[in-house]
PDB file of C-alpha atoms in Angstrom:
ATOM      1  CA  MET A   1       0.000   0.000   0.000  1.00 51.00           C
ATOM      2  CA  SER A   2       1.390   3.386  -0.961  1.00 52.00           C
ATOM      3  CA  MET A   3       1.924   6.072   1.674  1.00 45.00           C
ATOM      4  CA  LYS A   4      -0.553   8.329  -0.170  1.00 52.00           C
ATOM      5  CA  ILE A   5      -3.375   5.768   0.009  1.00 45.00           C
ATOM      6  CA  TYR A   6      -2.518   4.985   3.638  1.00 40.00           C
ATOM      7  CA  LEU A   7      -2.764   8.655   4.611  1.00 41.00           C
ATOM      8  CA  LYS A   8      -6.135   8.984   2.868  1.00 45.00           C
ATOM      9  CA  ILE A   9      -7.471   5.995   4.836  1.00 38.00           C
ATOM     10  CA  VAL A  10      -6.176   7.463   8.102  1.00 36.00           C
ATOM     11  CA  MET A  11      -7.759  10.848   7.349  1.00 43.00           C
ATOM     12  CA  LEU A  12     -11.069   9.195   6.476  1.00 38.00           C
ATOM     13  CA  PHE A  13     -10.969   7.256   9.769  1.00 35.00           C
ATOM     14  CA  VAL A  14     -10.326  10.473  11.699  1.00 35.00           C
ATOM     15  CA  VAL A  15     -13.221  12.270   9.986  1.00 35.00           C
ATOM     16  CA  VAL A  16     -15.664   9.392  10.598  1.00 34.00           C
ATOM     17  CA  THR A  17     -14.512   8.955  14.212  1.00 31.00           C
ATOM     18  CA  SER A  18     -14.816  12.690  14.906  1.00 35.00           C
ATOM     19  CA  SER A  19     -18.275  12.787  13.350  1.00 39.00           C
ATOM     20  CA  ASN A  20     -19.468   9.815  15.408  1.00 41.00           C
ATOM     21  CA  ALA A  21     -17.951  11.318  18.562  1.00 49.00           C
ATOM     22  CA  GLN A  22     -20.160  14.361  18.100  1.00 85.00           C
ATOM     23  CA  LEU A  23     -23.333  12.274  17.966  1.00 96.00           C
ATOM     24  CA  LYS A  24     -25.197  11.482  21.170  1.00 96.00           C
ATOM     25  CA  LYS A  25     -27.974   9.171  22.234  1.00 97.00           C
ATOM     26  CA  LEU A  26     -30.883  10.558  24.250  1.00 97.00           C
ATOM     27  CA  GLU A  27     -29.531   8.729  27.283  1.00 96.00           C
ATOM     28  CA  ASP A  28     -26.428  10.932  27.041  1.00 95.00           C
ATOM     29  CA  ILE A  29     -28.331  14.245  27.062  1.00 96.00           C
ATOM     30  CA  ARG A  30     -29.761  15.672  30.279  1.00 94.00           C
ATOM     31  CA  VAL A  31     -33.153  17.195  29.459  1.00 94.00           C
ATOM     32  CA  ARG A  32     -36.045  18.564  31.478  1.00 95.00           C
ATOM     33  CA  ASP A  33     -39.260  19.384  29.608  1.00 97.00           C
ATOM     34  CA  PRO A  34     -38.156  17.917  26.233  1.00 97.00           C
ATOM     35  CA  TYR A  35     -39.798  19.277  23.094  1.00 99.00           C
ATOM     36  CA  ILE A  36     -39.347  17.698  19.653  1.00 99.00           C
ATOM     37  CA  PHE A  37     -40.285  19.515  16.449  1.00 99.00           C
ATOM     38  CA  ALA A  38     -40.570  17.272  13.383  1.00 99.00           C
ATOM     39  CA  ASP A  39     -39.656  19.461  10.409  1.00 98.00           C
ATOM     40  CA  GLU A  40     -41.265  18.005   7.279  1.00 97.00           C
ATOM     41  CA  LYS A  41     -39.303  20.324   5.007  1.00 96.00           C
ATOM     42  CA  SER A  42     -35.866  19.051   6.019  1.00 97.00           C
ATOM     43  CA  LYS A  43     -36.990  15.652   7.394  1.00 98.00           C
ATOM     44  CA  THR A  44     -35.144  16.549  10.579  1.00 99.00           C
ATOM     45  CA  TYR A  45     -36.159  16.249  14.226  1.00 99.00           C
ATOM     46  CA  PHE A  46     -35.229  19.193  16.458  1.00 99.00           C
ATOM     47  CA  LEU A  47     -34.959  18.718  20.242  1.00 99.00           C
ATOM     48  CA  TYR A  48     -35.184  22.054  22.086  1.00 99.00           C
ATOM     49  CA  VAL A  49     -33.647  22.307  25.553  1.00 97.00           C
ATOM     50  CA  GLN A  50     -32.580  24.952  28.045  1.00 94.00           C
ATOM     51  CA  THR A  51     -28.819  25.464  28.276  1.00 91.00           C
ATOM     52  CA  GLY A  52     -29.083  25.023  32.042  1.00 78.00           C
ATOM     53  CA  ASN A  53     -29.486  21.278  31.485  1.00 77.00           C
ATOM     54  CA  ARG A  54     -25.751  20.994  30.865  1.00 72.00           C
ATOM     55  CA  LEU A  55     -24.272  24.405  31.747  1.00 69.00           C
ATOM     56  CA  VAL A  56     -24.629  24.985  35.472  1.00 64.00           C
ATOM     57  CA  ASP A  57     -22.056  27.746  35.934  1.00 58.00           C
ATOM     58  CA  ASN A  58     -23.699  31.125  36.510  1.00 59.00           C
ATOM     59  CA  ASP A  59     -21.215  32.760  34.160  1.00 59.00           C
ATOM     60  CA  THR A  60     -22.086  30.535  31.194  1.00 73.00           C
ATOM     61  CA  ILE A  61     -24.649  31.273  28.519  1.00 79.00           C
ATOM     62  CA  LYS A  62     -28.301  31.514  29.578  1.00 90.00           C
ATOM     63  CA  GLY A  63     -30.572  30.481  26.764  1.00 96.00           C
ATOM     64  CA  VAL A  64     -31.981  27.759  24.554  1.00 98.00           C
ATOM     65  CA  GLU A  65     -30.217  25.271  22.334  1.00 97.00           C
ATOM     66  CA  VAL A  66     -31.225  22.551  19.900  1.00 98.00           C
ATOM     67  CA  TYR A  67     -30.087  19.049  18.988  1.00 98.00           C
ATOM     68  CA  LYS A  68     -30.813  17.551  15.548  1.00 98.00           C
ATOM     69  CA  SER A  69     -31.550  14.010  14.411  1.00 99.00           C
ATOM     70  CA  LYS A  70     -32.692  12.150  11.310  1.00 98.00           C
ATOM     71  CA  ASP A  71     -33.828   9.013  13.138  1.00 98.00           C
ATOM     72  CA  LEU A  72     -34.654   9.993  16.767  1.00 98.00           C
ATOM     73  CA  LYS A  73     -31.738   7.799  17.883  1.00 98.00           C
ATOM     74  CA  MET A  74     -28.521   9.711  17.246  1.00 98.00           C
ATOM     75  CA  TRP A  75     -28.389  13.460  17.857  1.00 98.00           C
ATOM     76  CA  SER A  76     -25.913  16.146  16.815  1.00 98.00           C
ATOM     77  CA  GLY A  77     -25.338  19.432  18.577  1.00 96.00           C
ATOM     78  CA  PRO A  78     -26.205  21.366  20.540  1.00 96.00           C
ATOM     79  CA  THR A  79     -26.533  24.640  18.629  1.00 96.00           C
ATOM     80  CA  THR A  80     -27.536  27.824  20.466  1.00 97.00           C
ATOM     81  CA  VAL A  81     -30.768  29.309  19.083  1.00 98.00           C
ATOM     82  CA  PHE A  82     -31.283  31.971  21.761  1.00 98.00           C
ATOM     83  CA  ALA A  83     -28.867  33.595  24.183  1.00 96.00           C
ATOM     84  CA  ALA A  84     -30.427  35.970  26.705  1.00 96.00           C
ATOM     85  CA  PRO A  85     -28.799  39.401  26.383  1.00 95.00           C
ATOM     86  CA  LYS A  86     -27.325  41.093  29.427  1.00 92.00           C
ATOM     87  CA  GLU A  87     -30.391  43.280  29.931  1.00 95.00           C
ATOM     88  CA  HIS A  88     -32.960  40.471  29.603  1.00 96.00           C
ATOM     89  CA  TRP A  89     -35.549  40.483  32.390  1.00 96.00           C
ATOM     90  CA  GLY A  90     -35.542  36.707  32.986  1.00 96.00           C
ATOM     91  CA  LYS A  91     -31.997  35.387  33.177  1.00 92.00           C
ATOM     92  CA  ARG A  92     -32.255  33.791  36.620  1.00 92.00           C
ATOM     93  CA  MET A  93     -33.786  30.581  35.224  1.00 92.00           C
ATOM     94  CA  ILE A  94     -34.859  29.431  31.751  1.00 95.00           C
ATOM     95  CA  TRP A  95     -37.279  26.519  31.372  1.00 96.00           C
ATOM     96  CA  ALA A  96     -39.441  24.515  28.987  1.00 97.00           C
ATOM     97  CA  PRO A  97     -38.681  25.846  25.485  1.00 98.00           C
ATOM     98  CA  GLU A  98     -41.265  24.904  22.851  1.00 98.00           C
ATOM     99  CA  MET A  99     -40.898  25.677  19.137  1.00 99.00           C
ATOM    100  CA  HIS A 100     -43.932  26.119  16.873  1.00 99.00           C
ATOM    101  CA  HIS A 101     -44.156  26.815  13.133  1.00 98.00           C
ATOM    102  CA  TYR A 102     -46.984  29.253  12.419  1.00 98.00           C
ATOM    103  CA  LYS A 103     -47.757  31.235   9.259  1.00 98.00           C
ATOM    104  CA  GLY A 104     -44.247  30.973   7.844  1.00 97.00           C
ATOM    105  CA  LYS A 105     -42.429  31.955  11.033  1.00 98.00           C
ATOM    106  CA  TYR A 106     -40.916  29.952  13.875  1.00 99.00           C
ATOM    107  CA  TYR A 107     -41.928  30.826  17.423  1.00 99.00           C
ATOM    108  CA  LEU A 108     -40.141  29.835  20.606  1.00 99.00           C
ATOM    109  CA  PHE A 109     -42.259  29.772  23.772  1.00 99.00           C
ATOM    110  CA  VAL A 110     -39.897  29.972  26.761  1.00 99.00           C
ATOM    111  CA  THR A 111     -40.482  30.240  30.522  1.00 98.00           C
ATOM    112  CA  PHE A 112     -38.193  32.823  32.122  1.00 97.00           C
ATOM    113  CA  THR A 113     -37.629  33.647  35.782  1.00 96.00           C
ATOM    114  CA  GLY A 114     -36.375  37.079  36.791  1.00 95.00           C
ATOM    115  CA  ASP A 115     -35.860  38.972  40.027  1.00 88.00           C
ATOM    116  CA  GLU A 116     -37.565  38.185  43.295  1.00 84.00           C
ATOM    117  CA  MET A 117     -40.795  40.108  43.860  1.00 81.00           C
ATOM    118  CA  GLN A 118     -41.204  42.295  46.924  1.00 65.00           C
ATOM    119  CA  ILE A 119     -44.303  40.399  48.062  1.00 73.00           C
ATOM    120  CA  LYS A 120     -43.436  38.119  50.998  1.00 68.00           C
ATOM    121  CA  SER A 121     -45.435  35.375  52.705  1.00 70.00           C
ATOM    122  CA  ASN A 122     -44.466  32.966  55.475  1.00 69.00           C
ATOM    123  CA  ASN A 123     -46.489  30.083  54.040  1.00 77.00           C
ATOM    124  CA  LYS A 124     -45.401  30.465  50.411  1.00 83.00           C
ATOM    125  CA  PRO A 125     -42.082  29.995  48.598  1.00 88.00           C
ATOM    126  CA  LYS A 126     -40.203  33.024  47.301  1.00 87.00           C
ATOM    127  CA  GLN A 127     -42.147  34.968  44.705  1.00 90.00           C
ATOM    128  CA  TYR A 128     -40.330  35.701  41.445  1.00 91.00           C
ATOM    129  CA  GLN A 129     -41.073  37.420  38.184  1.00 94.00           C
ATOM    130  CA  ARG A 130     -41.896  34.384  36.071  1.00 97.00           C
ATOM    131  CA  GLY A 131     -43.695  34.008  32.782  1.00 98.00           C
ATOM    132  CA  THR A 132     -43.723  32.629  29.263  1.00 99.00           C
ATOM    133  CA  GLN A 133     -42.261  34.892  26.594  1.00 99.00           C
ATOM    134  CA  ILE A 134     -42.708  34.331  22.850  1.00 99.00           C
ATOM    135  CA  LEU A 135     -39.662  34.757  20.596  1.00 99.00           C
ATOM    136  CA  VAL A 136     -39.584  34.710  16.776  1.00 99.00           C
ATOM    137  CA  SER A 137     -37.238  33.616  13.988  1.00 99.00           C
ATOM    138  CA  ASP A 138     -37.233  32.811  10.277  1.00 98.00           C
ATOM    139  CA  SER A 139     -35.605  29.439  10.942  1.00 98.00           C
ATOM    140  CA  PRO A 140     -35.995  26.584  13.444  1.00 98.00           C
ATOM    141  CA  LEU A 141     -32.275  27.095  14.123  1.00 98.00           C
ATOM    142  CA  GLY A 142     -32.784  30.717  15.154  1.00 96.00           C
ATOM    143  CA  ILE A 143     -31.514  33.083  16.114  1.00 97.00           C
ATOM    144  CA  PHE A 144     -34.766  33.823  17.997  1.00 99.00           C
ATOM    145  CA  LYS A 145     -35.527  37.406  19.001  1.00 98.00           C
ATOM    146  CA  SER A 146     -37.897  39.040  21.481  1.00 98.00           C
ATOM    147  CA  PHE A 147     -40.805  41.273  20.534  1.00 98.00           C
ATOM    148  CA  ARG A 148     -40.166  43.199  23.759  1.00 97.00           C
ATOM    149  CA  ASN A 149     -38.278  42.729  27.008  1.00 97.00           C
ATOM    150  CA  GLN A 150     -41.092  41.271  29.137  1.00 97.00           C
ATOM    151  CA  SER A 151     -43.187  38.146  29.450  1.00 98.00           C
ATOM    152  CA  THR A 152     -46.143  37.555  27.131  1.00 99.00           C
ATOM    153  CA  THR A 153     -48.142  36.217  30.071  1.00 98.00           C
ATOM    154  CA  PRO A 154     -49.336  38.771  32.680  1.00 98.00           C
ATOM    155  CA  VAL A 155     -46.258  40.440  34.171  1.00 96.00           C
ATOM    156  CA  ASP A 156     -47.606  40.331  37.741  1.00 94.00           C
ATOM    157  CA  TRP A 157     -48.387  36.611  37.580  1.00 96.00           C
ATOM    158  CA  MET A 158     -46.060  33.685  38.243  1.00 97.00           C
ATOM    159  CA  SER A 159     -46.752  31.780  35.025  1.00 98.00           C
ATOM    160  CA  LEU A 160     -45.023  29.036  33.095  1.00 98.00           C
ATOM    161  CA  ASP A 161     -45.128  26.421  30.333  1.00 99.00           C
ATOM    162  CA  GLY A 162     -46.952  28.291  27.580  1.00 99.00           C
ATOM    163  CA  THR A 163     -47.978  26.363  24.453  1.00 99.00           C
ATOM    164  CA  LEU A 164     -49.681  27.297  21.173  1.00 99.00           C
ATOM    165  CA  TRP A 165     -53.093  26.233  19.910  1.00 99.00           C
ATOM    166  CA  VAL A 166     -54.995  27.553  16.886  1.00 99.00           C
ATOM    167  CA  GLU A 167     -58.785  27.344  16.785  1.00 98.00           C
ATOM    168  CA  ASN A 168     -61.092  28.912  14.200  1.00 97.00           C
ATOM    169  CA  LYS A 169     -58.022  30.647  12.724  1.00 97.00           C
ATOM    170  CA  LYS A 170     -57.306  32.377  16.044  1.00 98.00           C
ATOM    171  CA  PRO A 171     -54.039  31.682  17.913  1.00 99.00           C
ATOM    172  CA  TYR A 172     -54.169  31.036  21.649  1.00 99.00           C
ATOM    173  CA  MET A 173     -51.647  30.363  24.367  1.00 99.00           C
ATOM    174  CA  ILE A 174     -52.415  27.805  27.064  1.00 99.00           C
ATOM    175  CA  PHE A 175     -50.230  28.330  30.135  1.00 99.00           C
ATOM    176  CA  CYS A 176     -50.053  27.580  33.852  1.00 99.00           C
ATOM    177  CA  HIS A 177     -50.687  30.046  36.683  1.00 99.00           C
ATOM    178  CA  GLU A 178     -48.257  28.700  39.232  1.00 98.00           C
ATOM    179  CA  TRP A 179     -49.176  27.123  42.551  1.00 97.00           C
ATOM    180  CA  ALA A 180     -46.350  29.095  44.207  1.00 95.00           C
ATOM    181  CA  GLN A 181     -48.479  32.228  43.823  1.00 95.00           C
ATOM    182  CA  ILE A 182     -52.054  30.917  44.074  1.00 96.00           C
ATOM    183  CA  GLN A 183     -51.597  27.542  45.874  1.00 96.00           C
ATOM    184  CA  ASP A 184     -54.080  25.637  43.668  1.00 98.00           C
ATOM    185  CA  GLY A 185     -52.444  25.984  40.257  1.00 99.00           C
ATOM    186  CA  THR A 186     -54.584  26.621  37.191  1.00 99.00           C
ATOM    187  CA  MET A 187     -54.459  26.045  33.464  1.00 99.00           C
ATOM    188  CA  GLU A 188     -55.118  29.329  31.674  1.00 99.00           C
ATOM    189  CA  LEU A 189     -56.086  30.398  28.151  1.00 99.00           C
ATOM    190  CA  ILE A 190     -55.394  33.710  26.452  1.00 99.00           C
ATOM    191  CA  GLN A 191     -55.846  34.802  22.846  1.00 99.00           C
ATOM    192  CA  LEU A 192     -52.767  36.003  20.957  1.00 99.00           C
ATOM    193  CA  LYS A 193     -52.346  38.657  18.291  1.00 99.00           C
ATOM    194  CA  LYS A 194     -52.153  37.434  14.695  1.00 98.00           C
ATOM    195  CA  ASP A 195     -48.341  37.648  14.669  1.00 98.00           C
ATOM    196  CA  LEU A 196     -48.086  36.275  18.242  1.00 99.00           C
ATOM    197  CA  SER A 197     -46.410  39.512  19.331  1.00 99.00           C
ATOM    198  CA  GLY A 198     -48.780  40.022  22.252  1.00 98.00           C
ATOM    199  CA  THR A 199     -52.105  39.086  23.808  1.00 99.00           C
ATOM    200  CA  VAL A 200     -55.747  40.008  23.220  1.00 98.00           C
ATOM    201  CA  GLY A 201     -58.006  40.408  26.257  1.00 98.00           C
ATOM    202  CA  LYS A 202     -57.571  38.728  29.627  1.00 98.00           C
ATOM    203  CA  PRO A 203     -56.765  35.138  30.609  1.00 99.00           C
ATOM    204  CA  LYS A 204     -59.549  32.606  31.180  1.00 99.00           C
ATOM    205  CA  SER A 205     -59.137  29.805  33.719  1.00 99.00           C
ATOM    206  CA  LEU A 206     -59.783  26.378  32.195  1.00 99.00           C
ATOM    207  CA  PHE A 207     -59.371  24.241  35.320  1.00 99.00           C
ATOM    208  CA  HIS A 208     -57.594  23.927  38.673  1.00 99.00           C
ATOM    209  CA  ALA A 209     -55.068  21.268  39.593  1.00 99.00           C
ATOM    210  CA  THR A 210     -57.440  19.917  42.250  1.00 99.00           C
ATOM    211  CA  ASP A 211     -60.104  19.250  39.605  1.00 99.00           C
ATOM    212  CA  ALA A 212     -58.139  16.054  38.963  1.00 99.00           C
ATOM    213  CA  LYS A 213     -58.717  13.378  41.640  1.00 98.00           C
ATOM    214  CA  TRP A 214     -55.188  12.001  41.263  1.00 98.00           C
ATOM    215  CA  VAL A 215     -53.373  15.244  42.145  1.00 98.00           C
ATOM    216  CA  LYS A 216     -51.675  15.453  45.557  1.00 98.00           C
ATOM    217  CA  SER A 217     -50.268  18.424  47.462  1.00 98.00           C
ATOM    218  CA  LEU A 218     -46.551  19.028  47.159  1.00 96.00           C
ATOM    219  CA  SER A 219     -46.335  18.753  50.943  1.00 94.00           C
ATOM    220  CA  SER A 220     -47.336  15.078  50.687  1.00 92.00           C
ATOM    221  CA  THR A 221     -44.184  14.453  48.630  1.00 89.00           C
ATOM    222  CA  GLY A 222     -41.919  15.849  51.353  1.00 88.00           C
ATOM    223  CA  PHE A 223     -41.755  19.366  49.914  1.00 89.00           C
ATOM    224  CA  LYS A 224     -41.673  22.234  52.395  1.00 91.00           C
ATOM    225  CA  TYR A 225     -44.761  24.037  51.061  1.00 93.00           C
ATOM    226  CA  HIS A 226     -48.387  23.077  50.469  1.00 96.00           C
ATOM    227  CA  GLY A 227     -49.653  23.547  46.938  1.00 97.00           C
ATOM    228  CA  TYR A 228     -51.086  21.833  43.869  1.00 98.00           C
ATOM    229  CA  VAL A 229     -49.055  21.933  40.656  1.00 99.00           C
ATOM    230  CA  THR A 230     -50.135  22.518  37.065  1.00 99.00           C
ATOM    231  CA  ASP A 231     -47.324  21.954  34.562  1.00 98.00           C
ATOM    232  CA  GLY A 232     -46.713  21.458  30.872  1.00 98.00           C
ATOM    233  CA  GLY A 233     -50.049  21.625  29.051  1.00 99.00           C
ATOM    234  CA  PHE A 234     -50.106  20.327  25.470  1.00 99.00           C
ATOM    235  CA  MET A 235     -53.061  19.932  23.100  1.00 99.00           C
ATOM    236  CA  TYR A 236     -53.984  16.978  20.887  1.00 99.00           C
ATOM    237  CA  ARG A 237     -56.955  16.386  18.556  1.00 98.00           C
ATOM    238  CA  THR A 238     -57.875  12.672  18.361  1.00 98.00           C
ATOM    239  CA  LYS A 239     -58.767  10.709  15.239  1.00 96.00           C
ATOM    240  CA  THR A 240     -62.455  11.294  15.970  1.00 96.00           C
ATOM    241  CA  GLY A 241     -62.067  15.024  16.603  1.00 97.00           C
ATOM    242  CA  LYS A 242     -62.012  14.974  20.412  1.00 98.00           C
ATOM    243  CA  LEU A 243     -59.793  17.643  21.964  1.00 99.00           C
ATOM    244  CA  LEU A 244     -57.464  16.408  24.699  1.00 99.00           C
ATOM    245  CA  MET A 245     -54.961  18.203  26.897  1.00 99.00           C
ATOM    246  CA  ILE A 246     -52.054  16.411  28.531  1.00 99.00           C
ATOM    247  CA  TRP A 247     -50.595  18.070  31.626  1.00 99.00           C
ATOM    248  CA  SER A 248     -48.456  17.226  34.652  1.00 99.00           C
ATOM    249  CA  SER A 249     -48.678  17.384  38.436  1.00 99.00           C
ATOM    250  CA  PHE A 250     -47.815  15.236  41.457  1.00 98.00           C
ATOM    251  CA  GLY A 251     -49.693  12.036  42.292  1.00 97.00           C
ATOM    252  CA  ASP A 252     -49.262   8.982  44.516  1.00 95.00           C
ATOM    253  CA  LYS A 253     -46.020   7.939  42.792  1.00 94.00           C
ATOM    254  CA  GLY A 254     -44.535  11.385  42.281  1.00 95.00           C
ATOM    255  CA  TYR A 255     -44.449  13.540  39.162  1.00 97.00           C
ATOM    256  CA  SER A 256     -47.070  12.245  36.715  1.00 98.00           C
ATOM    257  CA  LEU A 257     -48.667  12.919  33.345  1.00 99.00           C
ATOM    258  CA  GLY A 258     -52.447  13.199  33.205  1.00 99.00           C
ATOM    259  CA  GLN A 259     -55.043  14.106  30.606  1.00 99.00           C
ATOM    260  CA  ALA A 260     -58.297  15.999  30.240  1.00 99.00           C
ATOM    261  CA  ILE A 261     -60.965  16.193  27.539  1.00 99.00           C
ATOM    262  CA  SER A 262     -62.930  19.210  26.324  1.00 99.00           C
ATOM    263  CA  GLU A 263     -66.653  18.496  26.606  1.00 98.00           C
ATOM    264  CA  THR A 264     -67.383  20.809  23.671  1.00 98.00           C
ATOM    265  CA  GLY A 265     -64.385  20.033  21.476  1.00 98.00           C
ATOM    266  CA  SER A 266     -63.233  23.630  21.928  1.00 99.00           C
ATOM    267  CA  ILE A 267     -60.146  24.906  23.683  1.00 99.00           C
ATOM    268  CA  LYS A 268     -62.489  26.987  25.837  1.00 98.00           C
ATOM    269  CA  GLY A 269     -63.943  23.867  27.432  1.00 97.00           C
ATOM    270  CA  PRO A 270     -65.444  23.039  29.829  1.00 99.00           C
ATOM    271  CA  TRP A 271     -62.755  20.497  30.647  1.00 99.00           C
ATOM    272  CA  LYS A 272     -63.288  17.094  32.264  1.00 99.00           C
ATOM    273  CA  GLN A 273     -60.380  15.309  33.918  1.00 99.00           C
ATOM    274  CA  ILE A 274     -59.692  11.727  32.806  1.00 99.00           C
ATOM    275  CA  ASP A 275     -58.953   9.313  35.653  1.00 96.00           C
ATOM    276  CA  LYS A 276     -56.507   7.219  33.616  1.00 97.00           C
ATOM    277  CA  LEU A 277     -52.992   8.646  33.846  1.00 98.00           C
ATOM    278  CA  ILE A 278     -50.655   8.459  30.873  1.00 98.00           C
ATOM    279  CA  PHE A 279     -47.527   8.114  33.037  1.00 98.00           C
ATOM    280  CA  GLU A 280     -47.096   7.985  36.823  1.00 96.00           C
ATOM    281  CA  GLU A 281     -43.528   6.828  37.494  1.00 92.00           C
ATOM    282  CA  ASN A 282     -41.853  10.111  38.536  1.00 94.00           C
ATOM    283  CA  GLY A 283     -41.827  11.623  35.057  1.00 97.00           C
ATOM    284  CA  GLY A 284     -43.879  13.972  32.933  1.00 98.00           C
ATOM    285  CA  HIS A 285     -44.081  17.293  31.099  1.00 98.00           C
ATOM    286  CA  GLY A 286     -45.033  15.610  27.842  1.00 98.00           C
ATOM    287  CA  MET A 287     -45.629  16.667  24.259  1.00 99.00           C
ATOM    288  CA  ILE A 288     -46.959  14.809  21.214  1.00 99.00           C
ATOM    289  CA  PHE A 289     -45.734  14.599  17.624  1.00 99.00           C
ATOM    290  CA  LYS A 290     -45.766  12.269  14.616  1.00 98.00           C
ATOM    291  CA  THR A 291     -42.721  10.694  13.005  1.00 98.00           C
ATOM    292  CA  PHE A 292     -42.149  11.160   9.289  1.00 98.00           C
ATOM    293  CA  GLU A 293     -43.511   7.621   8.894  1.00 97.00           C
ATOM    294  CA  GLY A 294     -46.752   8.630  10.611  1.00 97.00           C
ATOM    295  CA  LYS A 295     -46.256   7.047  14.045  1.00 98.00           C
ATOM    296  CA  LEU A 296     -47.841   8.908  16.949  1.00 99.00           C
ATOM    297  CA  MET A 297     -45.223   9.632  19.618  1.00 99.00           C
ATOM    298  CA  ILE A 298     -45.051  11.206  23.053  1.00 99.00           C
ATOM    299  CA  THR A 299     -41.939  12.534  24.747  1.00 98.00           C
ATOM    300  CA  LEU A 300     -41.485  13.286  28.450  1.00 98.00           C
ATOM    301  CA  HIS A 301     -38.683  13.498  30.978  1.00 98.00           C
ATOM    302  CA  GLN A 302     -37.883  10.936  33.655  1.00 97.00           C
ATOM    303  CA  PRO A 303     -36.848  10.885  36.451  1.00 96.00           C
ATOM    304  CA  ASN A 304     -37.952  14.258  37.758  1.00 94.00           C
ATOM    305  CA  ASN A 305     -35.039  14.873  40.119  1.00 86.00           C
ATOM    306  CA  GLY A 306     -31.382  14.347  40.905  1.00 76.00           C
ATOM    307  CA  GLU A 307     -30.066  16.001  37.734  1.00 83.00           C
ATOM    308  CA  ASN A 308     -30.609  12.644  36.017  1.00 92.00           C
ATOM    309  CA  GLU A 309     -33.528  13.719  33.824  1.00 95.00           C
ATOM    310  CA  ARG A 310     -33.590  12.145  30.368  1.00 96.00           C
ATOM    311  CA  THR A 311     -35.915  12.242  27.378  1.00 98.00           C
ATOM    312  CA  LYS A 312     -38.185   9.210  27.160  1.00 98.00           C
ATOM    313  CA  LEU A 313     -39.845   8.450  23.824  1.00 98.00           C
ATOM    314  CA  TYR A 314     -42.921   6.247  23.616  1.00 98.00           C
ATOM    315  CA  GLU A 315     -45.234   5.237  20.827  1.00 98.00           C
ATOM    316  CA  LEU A 316     -48.681   6.554  21.743  1.00 99.00           C
ATOM    317  CA  ILE A 317     -52.097   4.959  21.282  1.00 98.00           C
ATOM    318  CA  ASP A 318     -55.027   7.185  20.287  1.00 98.00           C
ATOM    319  CA  ASN A 319     -58.026   5.503  21.932  1.00 97.00           C
ATOM    320  CA  LEU A 320     -60.432   8.086  20.467  1.00 95.00           C
ATOM    321  CA  ASP A 321     -61.289   9.767  23.780  1.00 96.00           C
ATOM    322  CA  TYR A 322     -58.124   9.123  25.813  1.00 98.00           C
ATOM    323  CA  LEU A 323     -54.422   8.413  25.271  1.00 98.00           C
ATOM    324  CA  GLU A 324     -52.337   5.434  26.335  1.00 98.00           C
ATOM    325  CA  LEU A 325     -48.643   4.597  26.149  1.00 98.00           C
ATOM    326  CA  SER A 326     -47.444   1.850  23.844  1.00 97.00           C
ATOM    327  CA  LYS A 327     -43.813   0.728  23.707  1.00 93.00           C
ATOM    328  CA  LEU A 328     -40.735   2.649  24.826  1.00 94.00           C
ATOM    329  CA  VAL A 329     -38.526   3.354  21.807  1.00 93.00           C
ATOM    330  CA  ASN A 330     -35.387   4.673  23.505  1.00 84.00           C
TER     331      ASN A 330
END
């Protein structure tokens, strides 16, 4: 073998090895509140995560990044899609990024936490500026930019986990009013402007955490404070046109993923809680998507503590008026 051919083989080995070294399995990526966007145009899956999953130093970047995959098994990245500027109101904590494609633009719904509020209470945790803010970009890879330097949800509320739903050509955000402020957390609905740059009217409460029989107080889990959690709402229309919402709270076995059904088929409800949980083994904050082959999937994180959170992917069964897990695929 000539030296020239030998060197080419060595270089090829280095390139392939380096490329494979950059790829990760989901078990290698710490993720809370995983969100997967299946981009039909590029046949690519995008996994959006907060940088705080892997960067814990206060001096490192505060923002959102994305991993990419063609098969949901091996992931490249991450690539930063949003870095909070120095003057951003909510750099203390960044949670639960969701990315939605709407009318030719890409919108990132992100929960930010800012400074501590002046309101104090002995029987409540610290009160912070917290809310979901909508960011916009021309690409799923960003860079995403703010419409203004404040939350899209009410600025005097502790809110989180906003998601997008469109009904009768009107965009809405479903979000959570946090238990830390009101004790019995709620799921809220507010209409958005056509370009998602702001809100129209006032929020409407859809249901309370305690409307679900399975929900337990945080204090029953060993937490210092009493309160009932609403987390991570996500909408799904079944094969027969029923409108379901998946959402998370704490049950007998810890963090869990429940479901509710709209009795009218409208986002405005009224909403009836379904007794059957989707997942109850210390994991939750789910979202639903379809693979490019048409399989219905749900993603959630598990466990819910110990900095060991990982994305779990399951095939999902549409039972017409409720959802049920099928097999774990990762």
